[in-house]
Amino acid sequence: MSDQNVRNAGFTPSGIAGGSLASSMMSHEARSSGGGVPSGGPTSTLQGMGAKGTTHSSGFTSSGISGGSKASSMMSREATSHGGGVPRGGTTSTVQSI
């Protein structure tokens, strides 16, 4: 995953771009969680990466998640909290897909 992919999706240093994939994700996530975007969810995670330009060192790569990285820790925590699997539409799978 590159910083440019994250920015192209609408997660930018100046915030989420209107009319973008990012704004659609934010809207969907807010509706499903009762009106707010939860900290640590896909939208906030990607926005943090887009604002800081740190995707290249996070461990989300085009060939998968790098072992021992922030991404692998995130995936492990998410799998543990969901009974052993990473849920479709969860933070890890969403960030990896972008």
Coordinates of N, CA, C and O in Angstrom, one line a residue:
M1 N 0.8 -1.2 0.0 CA 0.0 0.0 0.0 C 0.9 1.2 0.0 O 1.9 1.3 0.7
S2 N 0.5 2.2 -0.8 CA 1.3 3.4 -0.8 C 0.5 4.6 -0.3 O -0.7 4.6 -0.2
D3 N 1.3 5.6 0.1 CA 0.6 6.8 0.6 C -0.3 7.4 -0.5 O -1.4 7.9 -0.2
Q4 N 0.1 7.3 -1.7 CA -0.7 7.8 -2.8 C -2.0 7.1 -3.0 O -3.0 7.7 -3.2
N5 N -2.0 5.8 -2.8 CA -3.3 5.0 -2.8 C -4.3 5.5 -1.7 O -5.5 5.7 -2.0
V6 N -3.7 5.8 -0.6 CA -4.5 6.2 0.6 C -5.1 7.6 0.2 O -6.3 7.9 0.4
R7 N -4.2 8.5 -0.3 CA -4.7 9.8 -0.7 C -5.7 9.8 -1.8 O -6.7 10.5 -1.8
N8 N -5.4 8.9 -2.8 CA -6.4 8.8 -3.9 C -7.8 8.3 -3.4 O -8.8 8.7 -4.0
A9 N -7.8 7.6 -2.3 CA -9.1 7.1 -1.8 C -9.8 8.3 -1.0 O -10.9 8.1 -0.7
G10 N -9.1 9.4 -0.8 CA -9.7 10.5 -0.1 C -9.2 10.8 1.3 O -9.7 11.7 2.0
F11 N -8.2 10.0 1.8 CA -7.7 10.2 3.1 C -6.4 11.1 3.0 O -5.4 10.7 2.5
T12 N -6.6 12.4 3.2 CA -5.5 13.4 2.9 C -5.0 14.1 4.2 O -5.7 14.0 5.2
P13 N -3.9 14.7 4.1 CA -3.3 15.5 5.2 C -4.3 16.6 5.7 O -4.3 16.9 6.9
S14 N -5.2 17.0 4.9 CA -6.1 18.1 5.3 C -7.5 17.6 5.7 O -8.4 18.3 5.9
G15 N -7.6 16.2 5.7 CA -8.9 15.6 6.1 C -9.5 14.8 5.0 O -8.9 14.5 4.0
I16 N -10.7 14.3 5.2 CA -11.3 13.4 4.3 C -11.9 14.2 3.2 O -12.7 15.2 3.4
A17 N -11.6 13.8 1.9 CA -12.1 14.6 0.8 C -13.6 14.3 0.5 O -14.0 13.1 0.5
G18 N -14.4 15.3 0.3 CA -15.8 15.1 0.0 C -16.0 14.4 -1.3 O -15.2 14.5 -2.3
G19 N -17.0 13.5 -1.3 CA -17.3 12.7 -2.5 C -16.4 11.6 -2.8 O -16.5 11.0 -3.9
S20 N -15.5 11.3 -1.9 CA -14.5 10.2 -2.2 C -14.9 8.9 -1.5 O -15.9 8.8 -0.8
L21 N -14.1 7.9 -1.8 CA -14.3 6.6 -1.2 C -14.2 6.8 0.3 O -15.0 6.2 1.1
A22 N -13.3 7.6 0.8 CA -13.1 7.8 2.2 C -14.4 8.4 2.8 O -14.8 8.0 3.9
S23 N -15.0 9.4 2.1 CA -16.2 10.0 2.7 C -17.4 8.9 2.7 O -18.2 8.9 3.7
S24 N -17.4 8.1 1.7 CA -18.4 7.0 1.8 C -18.2 6.0 2.9 O -19.1 5.6 3.6
M25 N -16.9 5.7 3.1 CA -16.6 4.8 4.2 C -17.0 5.4 5.6 O -17.5 4.8 6.4
M26 N -16.6 6.7 5.7 CA -16.9 7.4 7.0 C -18.4 7.4 7.2 O -18.9 7.2 8.3
S27 N -19.2 7.7 6.2 CA -20.6 7.8 6.3 C -21.2 6.4 6.7 O -22.0 6.3 7.7
H28 N -20.8 5.4 6.0 CA -21.3 4.0 6.3 C -20.9 3.6 7.7 O -21.7 3.1 8.5
E29 N -19.6 3.9 8.1 CA -19.2 3.5 9.4 C -19.9 4.3 10.5 O -20.3 3.7 11.6
A30 N -20.1 5.5 10.3 CA -20.8 6.4 11.3 C -22.3 5.9 11.5 O -22.8 5.8 12.6
R31 N -23.0 5.6 10.4 CA -24.3 5.1 10.5 C -24.4 3.7 11.2 O -25.3 3.5 12.0
S32 N -23.4 2.9 10.9 CA -23.5 1.5 11.5 C -23.1 1.5 13.0 O -23.4 0.6 13.7
S33 N -22.4 2.6 13.4 CA -22.0 2.7 14.8 C -22.8 3.7 15.6 O -22.4 4.1 16.7
G34 N -23.9 4.1 15.1 CA -24.8 5.0 15.8 C -24.5 6.5 15.7 O -24.9 7.3 16.6
G35 N -23.7 6.9 14.7 CA -23.5 8.3 14.5 C -22.1 8.8 14.6 O -21.8 9.9 14.2
G36 N -21.2 8.0 15.1 CA -19.8 8.5 15.2 C -18.9 7.5 14.5 O -19.2 6.3 14.3
V37 N -17.7 7.9 14.2 CA -16.7 7.0 13.7 C -15.7 6.6 14.8 O -15.1 7.4 15.4
P38 N -15.7 5.3 15.1 CA -15.0 4.8 16.3 C -13.5 4.9 16.1 O -12.9 4.7 15.0
S39 N -12.8 5.2 17.1 CA -11.3 5.3 17.1 C -10.8 3.8 16.9 O -11.3 2.9 17.5
G40 N -9.8 3.7 16.0 CA -9.3 2.4 15.7 C -10.0 1.6 14.6 O -9.6 0.6 14.2
G41 N -11.1 2.2 14.1 CA -11.8 1.6 13.0 C -11.2 1.9 11.7 O -10.2 2.6 11.6
P42 N -11.7 1.3 10.6 CA -11.1 1.6 9.3 C -10.9 3.0 8.9 O -9.8 3.4 8.4
T43 N -11.9 3.8 9.1 CA -11.9 5.2 8.7 C -10.8 6.0 9.5 O -10.0 6.7 8.9
S44 N -10.8 5.8 10.8 CA -9.9 6.6 11.6 C -8.4 6.1 11.3 O -7.5 6.9 11.3
T45 N -8.3 4.8 11.1 CA -6.9 4.2 10.9 C -6.4 4.8 9.6 O -5.2 5.2 9.5
L46 N -7.2 4.7 8.5 CA -6.7 5.2 7.2 C -6.5 6.7 7.2 O -5.6 7.2 6.6
Q47 N -7.4 7.4 7.9 CA -7.2 8.9 8.0 C -5.9 9.2 8.7 O -5.2 10.1 8.3
G48 N -5.6 8.5 9.8 CA -4.3 8.8 10.5 C -3.1 8.5 9.6 O -2.2 9.3 9.6
M49 N -3.2 7.4 8.8 CA -2.1 7.1 7.8 C -2.0 8.2 6.7 O -1.0 8.6 6.3
G50 N -3.2 8.6 6.2 CA -3.2 9.6 5.2 C -2.7 11.0 5.6 O -2.0 11.7 4.9
A51 N -3.0 11.3 6.9 CA -2.6 12.6 7.4 C -1.1 12.6 7.6 O -0.4 13.7 7.4
K52 N -0.5 11.5 8.1 CA 0.9 11.4 8.4 C 1.8 11.0 7.3 O 3.0 11.1 7.3
G53 N 1.2 10.3 6.3 CA 1.9 9.8 5.2 C 2.8 8.6 5.7 O 4.0 8.5 5.3
T54 N 2.2 7.7 6.5 CA 3.0 6.6 7.1 C 2.7 5.2 6.6 O 3.1 4.3 7.2
T55 N 1.9 5.1 5.5 CA 1.5 3.8 5.1 C 2.7 2.9 4.7 O 2.6 1.7 4.9
H56 N 3.7 3.5 4.1 CA 4.8 2.7 3.6 C 5.5 1.9 4.7 O 6.1 0.9 4.5
S57 N 5.4 2.3 5.9 CA 6.1 1.7 7.0 C 5.2 0.9 7.9 O 5.6 0.3 8.9
S58 N 3.9 0.8 7.6 CA 2.9 0.2 8.5 C 2.9 -1.3 8.3 O 2.4 -2.0 9.2
G59 N 3.3 -1.9 7.2 CA 3.3 -3.3 7.0 C 2.2 -3.8 6.1 O 2.1 -5.0 5.8
F60 N 1.4 -2.9 5.6 CA 0.4 -3.3 4.6 C 1.0 -3.1 3.2 O 1.4 -2.0 2.8
T61 N 1.3 -4.2 2.5 CA 2.0 -4.2 1.3 C 1.1 -4.8 0.2 O 0.1 -5.5 0.4
S62 N 1.6 -4.6 -1.1 CA 0.8 -5.2 -2.2 C 0.9 -6.7 -2.2 O 0.1 -7.4 -2.9
S63 N 1.8 -7.3 -1.5 CA 1.9 -8.8 -1.5 C 1.4 -9.4 -0.2 O 1.5 -10.5 0.1
G64 N 0.8 -8.5 0.6 CA 0.2 -9.0 1.9 C 0.7 -8.2 3.1 O 1.5 -7.3 2.9
I65 N 0.4 -8.7 4.2 CA 0.8 -8.1 5.5 C 2.2 -8.6 5.9 O 2.4 -9.8 6.0
S66 N 3.1 -7.7 6.2 CA 4.5 -8.1 6.6 C 4.5 -8.6 8.0 O 3.9 -8.0 8.9
G67 N 5.2 -9.7 8.2 CA 5.3 -10.2 9.6 C 6.1 -9.3 10.5 O 7.0 -8.6 10.1
G68 N 5.6 -9.2 11.7 CA 6.3 -8.4 12.7 C 6.0 -6.9 12.6 O 6.6 -6.1 13.3
S69 N 5.1 -6.5 11.7 CA 4.8 -5.1 11.5 C 3.6 -4.6 12.3 O 2.9 -5.4 13.0
K70 N 3.3 -3.3 12.3 CA 2.1 -2.8 12.9 C 0.9 -3.4 12.3 O -0.1 -3.8 13.0
A71 N 0.9 -3.7 11.0 CA -0.3 -4.3 10.4 C -0.5 -5.7 10.9 O -1.6 -6.1 11.1
S72 N 0.6 -6.5 11.1 CA 0.4 -7.9 11.6 C -0.1 -7.9 13.1 O -0.9 -8.7 13.4
S73 N 0.3 -6.9 13.9 CA -0.2 -6.8 15.2 C -1.7 -6.4 15.2 O -2.5 -7.0 16.0
M74 N -2.1 -5.5 14.3 CA -3.5 -5.1 14.1 C -4.3 -6.3 13.7 O -5.4 -6.6 14.3
M75 N -3.8 -7.1 12.8 CA -4.5 -8.3 12.3 C -4.7 -9.3 13.4 O -5.8 -9.9 13.6
S76 N -3.7 -9.5 14.2 CA -3.7 -10.5 15.3 C -4.7 -10.1 16.3 O -5.5 -10.9 16.8
R77 N -4.7 -8.8 16.7 CA -5.7 -8.3 17.7 C -7.1 -8.4 17.2 O -8.0 -8.9 17.9
E78 N -7.3 -8.1 15.9 CA -8.7 -8.2 15.4 C -9.1 -9.6 15.3 O -10.3 -9.9 15.6
A79 N -8.2 -10.5 14.8 CA -8.6 -11.9 14.7 C -8.9 -12.5 16.1 O -9.9 -13.3 16.3
T80 N -8.2 -12.2 17.1 CA -8.4 -12.7 18.5 C -9.8 -12.2 19.0 O -10.5 -13.0 19.6
S81 N -10.1 -10.9 18.7 CA -11.4 -10.4 19.2 C -12.6 -10.9 18.5 O -13.7 -10.8 18.9
H82 N -12.3 -11.5 17.3 CA -13.4 -12.1 16.5 C -13.4 -13.6 16.4 O -13.9 -14.2 15.5
G83 N -12.8 -14.2 17.4 CA -12.8 -15.7 17.5 C -11.8 -16.4 16.5 O -12.0 -17.6 16.2
G84 N -10.8 -15.7 16.0 CA -9.8 -16.4 15.2 C -9.7 -16.0 13.7 O -8.8 -16.3 13.0
G85 N -10.7 -15.2 13.3 CA -10.7 -14.8 11.9 C -10.8 -13.3 11.8 O -11.3 -12.6 12.7
V86 N -10.3 -12.7 10.7 CA -10.3 -11.3 10.4 C -11.6 -11.0 9.6 O -11.8 -11.6 8.5
P87 N -12.6 -10.3 10.2 CA -13.9 -10.1 9.5 C -13.8 -9.3 8.3 O -13.0 -8.3 8.2
R88 N -14.5 -9.6 7.3 CA -14.7 -8.9 6.1 C -15.3 -7.5 6.4 O -16.2 -7.4 7.2
G89 N -14.7 -6.4 5.9 CA -15.1 -5.1 6.3 C -14.5 -4.5 7.5 O -14.8 -3.4 7.9
G90 N -13.7 -5.3 8.2 CA -13.1 -4.9 9.4 C -11.9 -3.9 9.1 O -11.6 -3.7 7.9
T91 N -11.2 -3.5 10.1 CA -10.1 -2.5 9.9 C -9.0 -3.1 9.1 O -8.6 -2.5 8.1
T92 N -8.6 -4.3 9.5 CA -7.4 -4.9 8.8 C -7.7 -5.2 7.3 O -6.9 -4.8 6.4
S93 N -8.9 -5.8 7.0 CA -9.2 -6.1 5.6 C -9.4 -4.9 4.8 O -9.0 -4.8 3.6
T94 N -10.0 -3.9 5.4 CA -10.3 -2.6 4.6 C -9.0 -1.9 4.3 O -8.8 -1.5 3.2
V95 N -8.1 -1.7 5.3 CA -6.9 -1.1 5.1 C -6.0 -1.8 4.1 O -5.4 -1.3 3.2
Q96 N -6.0 -3.2 4.2 CA -5.2 -4.0 3.3 C -5.7 -3.8 1.9 O -4.9 -3.8 0.9
S97 N -7.0 -3.7 1.7 CA -7.5 -3.7 0.3 C -7.2 -2.3 -0.4 O -7.1 -2.3 -1.6
I98 N -7.0 -1.3 0.4 CA -6.7 0.0 -0.1 C -5.2 0.1 -0.3 O -4.7 0.5 -1.3

